[in-house]
Amino acid sequence: MEDLKIVNKGLEDEMEIGGYRLCRWKLALVGVGVVCTGGFLLLLLYWMPEWCVKATCTRTTVKEAEMVLLQSTDEFKRWFLAKVRVMLAPGRDPFDDLDSQTTSTSVANGHTTHNSQSPAQELIHKYAEYQPVQIRYFTLHSTKYYWSDTSQNFEVFTGLEDLEVTCSTVHSKHSAGLSRNQQEYRRLFFGVNEIAVKVPSVFKLLIKEVLNPFYIFQLFSVILWSADEYYYYAAAIVFMSVISIATSLYTIKKQYVMLHDMVAAHSIVRVSVIRANNEIEEAMSTDLVPGDVMVIPSNGTIMPCDAVLISGTCIVNESMLTGESVPVTKTNLPNPRQGEKGDEGDGFYCTEEHKRHTLFCGTNVIQTRFYSGELVKAVVVRTGFSTAKGQLVRSILYPKPTDFKLYRDASLFLLCLVAVAGIGFIYSIVLSIMNQVPAKTIIIESLDIITITVPPALPAAMTAGIVYAQRRLKRIGIFCISPQRINICGQLNLVCFDKTGTLTEDGLDLWGVQRVENKSFLLSEENPYKESLVKSSFVACMAACHSLTKIEGQISGDPLDLKMFEATGWILEEATEEETALHNRIMPTVVRPPKQLLPEPIVSPDQDMELYELSTGYEIGIVRQFPFSSALQRMCVVTRTLGEKRMDAFLKGAPEVVASLCKKDSVPEDFAEVLEDYTKQGFRVIALAHRRLESKLTWHKVQNVNRDHIEANMEFLGLIIMQNKLKPETPGVLEDLRRANIRTVMVTGDNMLTAISVARDCGMIPPEDRVIIADALPPKDGQAAKINWRYADNPTKNSTKAPRLEEVEISLEDVTQGDELKPQESYHFAMSGKAFAVITEHFQDLLPKLVLHGTVFARMAPDQKTQLVEALQSVDYFVGMCGDGANDCGALKRAHGGISLSELEASVASPFTSRTPNISCVPNLIREGRAALITSFCVFKFMALYSIIQYISVTLLYSILSNLGDFQFLFIDIAIILIIVFTMSLNPAWKELVPRRPPSGLISGPLLFSVLTQILICFGFQTLAFLWVSQQSWYNRWTPSSDACNLTSSSNISVEHNDTELDDHNIKNYENTTLFYVSSFQYLIVAIVFSKGKPFRQPSYKNWPFVLSACSLYAFLLFLLFYRNSAIDDFLEIVCVPMEWRLTILLIIFLNAVVSIFVEGSVDLWGHRCVSWLTCQRRKVPKARYMHLAQELSVDPDWPPKPKTTTEAKPPPRPENGSYQIIPAS
């Protein structure tokens, strides 16, 4: 036996793997066990894959395994089982070049196997001199894992990135295309390029659904009831189960079909592939493998794989993946080898890092730009499920289970019911033996107790509330693809918001420009649209430095670029395909000012008209674009002005970045102050810079030059100030959330001070609260990582210049004295993405303390947003995330409740999508979540009480060897329970959010207290009625001739006639009738008692279907009690009792109702206090980690950190347990 190995190490789906091989004697033993248990053992092994493997196999090394057992390393510890298969191939490595080899790469160890595939055999025939190699692999979750001799583990081949190719290698070694043989060889490993969502057959789905433990239990119940001659009730349960299974199958099938259609649309297209001999051949996209070179057609296409552009440019709509409908320009991958200085900057190719050069699967290429005679080519990087779209589909097909206390507690609750059933089981056996009942009856009646205690309608009842909530959400424009999450949304106590497009308007408005001349800022101007500025570098930069393009005559692109370009009033012209084809190089995009802005030149009479037009023309051609990169926070273009010899470079981006790339003497001295002034007021600031390029830089050299050569020694031109207005709904919604004690956090890609300003404007940070900026610096030159703390001051609205950060001196005493009452609300942390990364790596013990009060997280990359959500969840917050889908996909998926404000297909990643494009959907979702959660509790409590009430009735009746009749069971379960359960779930959500949160689990003090008290009340009143009836003067053992009601002779005969067949069960008697009446009313009493309204749901009297059902049932039961109808009495097998006893039953029921309502009211009022009084010794330790932390920090004198102080991570040699002395991750 060997240690467990880990596959997918460090990834989200990391798993431990163990190897097993089949054992014959174990298989034989299991076979015997299956026969002896009537097939039940087989079911048990089906439900428990780990038991199945351990019961039928012996442990072996992973290398020699026939089966592998995998267990996820996350908190869910799920088990998976996979069969190891063997294929024959000419080599082990998909990237081996078979054509150039003469000897075999490795030798197989002997015998062939029947698992080989036909394409592999064809290849082996082609390469007859090769010794075929056996390759072991298994498939799990649409991913193939191959055995690797080098790592001695199973590995996944994702694509070209496995080779760790550099950018120059992509151009030099992978741009020529593959031969057909190489392609076929690679396809053995990478499979068909297709994201195949197989829609399972109805039969397969049916088997899977029916083998659910719950339906097996129902099947067992039905067989038992049939054996006990309860045919009608058994038939009713079968009917309900069939409807439930059919509905479930329909929903699952519909989801599969929807996903299949979404994926299948355009997934198989015809593509042009370049072969190794430079031939172009047509092929199906399913044949593509990593390393193939495909030609992107000029009229666009839907990408069938992930590919990196090696020549030309493309305009792509990536809404399928990102949710952003703005077209993106993709340029070819830079080739550092052709640059001026050799290999400088030649990094490894990575889809994430080079996404501006990568075309992703499922995205729509709208247009391509190309050189004449040169095609737009892309090298296939990943295919099938390894692509970006494939990963998205996999996350939908194989989602992580939703871990929620309610569902765990529900299982515990059922176990408690099973335990109660066990007691009844033993009691009925002992009682029956004492009364010498036949063995068959003993078995049936004992098992019957179990089926009574575990209610068969429970799953249907639990889902009803969620289905109704989903419908209500749909009505207010919120769509849900993961209904189980609705309940979890009722628990949210923290919501993260993206800023742009979520809290603020999507577009930015140009507020003004501030130009720089002679190293100092000029006064700010409202608009650059002036004749005097038309030929200035500042306006040229605004007009040329963008990635805008014309699609069907309309200029489109990034909204910010668009606003800037429109402010100049210039005109953008693009070359048509015909013009591009005529010239021997790419025709640049041209921008020029409108005629009316150009100064009128003086015309001499003898001047040539053509020359005149040329001299008046002022045009700028964009020769090369370096697209905007969020990692670099800038974009750059190389342009040539008409008639000029030298080219110009224009740069725009984040002011701090642009200033760092400019000559020091061109940046004004008060740059930092001016920038801070604008950002504190919430403006988005963009800086511009310019540089004249050397004359030796020709057009061809520019096409291959590295951007670092261009983006250096720039001249600082000035600032563009954009205004990002808050959406009108934002402040109100945030105030509602604050009043409801729900924390709000801003996670944005924008500048820190802008984000803090917006947070103050929208009320996320109250005006009196302090903001502490955590500036974390990574280890440098042997120094440990450190955090500099500084306090951001409150913005002074009326002053023209805001004071600088460093001037703020504030001692901790000042802060805490002013806010002694609420210390936890007196300060907020703000940090940038860079600081967050350093803190995550070097200050792990400090991270929980920072996220406890962190309100602004600026300049956050998409994966950092996900990490933040995880960090918040790790301190037991229930986290909601609201974003516009663009770069929030990961965080939306990871949060407990993610709401996307984008209606595009990216919303597939998010459990909820809102049609209203503002954050007003957040409180609505939380309200509905709370209502659904409380409904689940009500239903669960009611179903538990229903089974216990019935259990009490049956147990009492067993003591006199009686039972409830078939139609009595039927009436209770169908007429009372089902109608009540499905109508009590209809209460709509309460109008506003309240500060109190509903309990998260069923196992909470007040809830259990409520259930236990109601059980005791019901038990007490049923026992009282049961014992009291036998004490009545008229009471004697009931026989068909009994005359407690002075029956007429005719009805006596009919009763006698009917009784002959029911005599065995002793159903008809005074105890049975009394308990039937009392218990029927008890079901209605607990339904009303448990139907809670305020503060999470509307009161029950507003739920008219429930009121109508309850009143109708009350009326019918009272009618039954007081009006003698022999037909109904015979049907329900009840006997006649004197009027005085009926009035006594009514009194018992009335008293029961009064006591139940009073006790439940008391539990609501004093339940919390009673429970905390009973458990006073543990009261002070809060359950949630964040509460525990807040308690600790409130008495920590060194927290929050003082301004202008520094916290250092301890260097590795001496690990200590002091404050934040963390060993940096190496």
PDB file of C-alpha atoms in Angstrom, residues 397 452 686 716 724 782 880 960 1003 1075 1085:
ATOM      1  CA  LEU A 397     -22.534  20.657 -15.016  1.00  0.00           C
ATOM      2  CA  ILE A 452     -45.597   7.108  10.058  1.00  0.00           C
ATOM      3  CA  ILE A 686      -6.746  59.754 -16.545  1.00  0.00           C
ATOM      4  CA  PHE A 716       3.548  64.616 -19.424  1.00  0.00           C
ATOM      5  CA  ASN A 724     -18.864  58.922 -12.492  1.00  0.00           C
ATOM      6  CA  GLY A 782      16.384  41.657   2.233  1.00  0.00           C
ATOM      7  CA  GLY A 880     -23.579  38.467  -1.156  1.00  0.00           C
ATOM      8  CA  ILE A 960     -55.684  -1.359  22.743  1.00  0.00           C
ATOM      9  CA  ILE A1003     -30.979  23.132  15.631  1.00  0.00           C
ATOM     10  CA  LEU A1075     -58.301  10.491  18.781  1.00  0.00           C
ATOM     11  CA  ILE A1085     -53.845  24.263  15.366  1.00  0.00           C
TER      12      ILE A1085
END
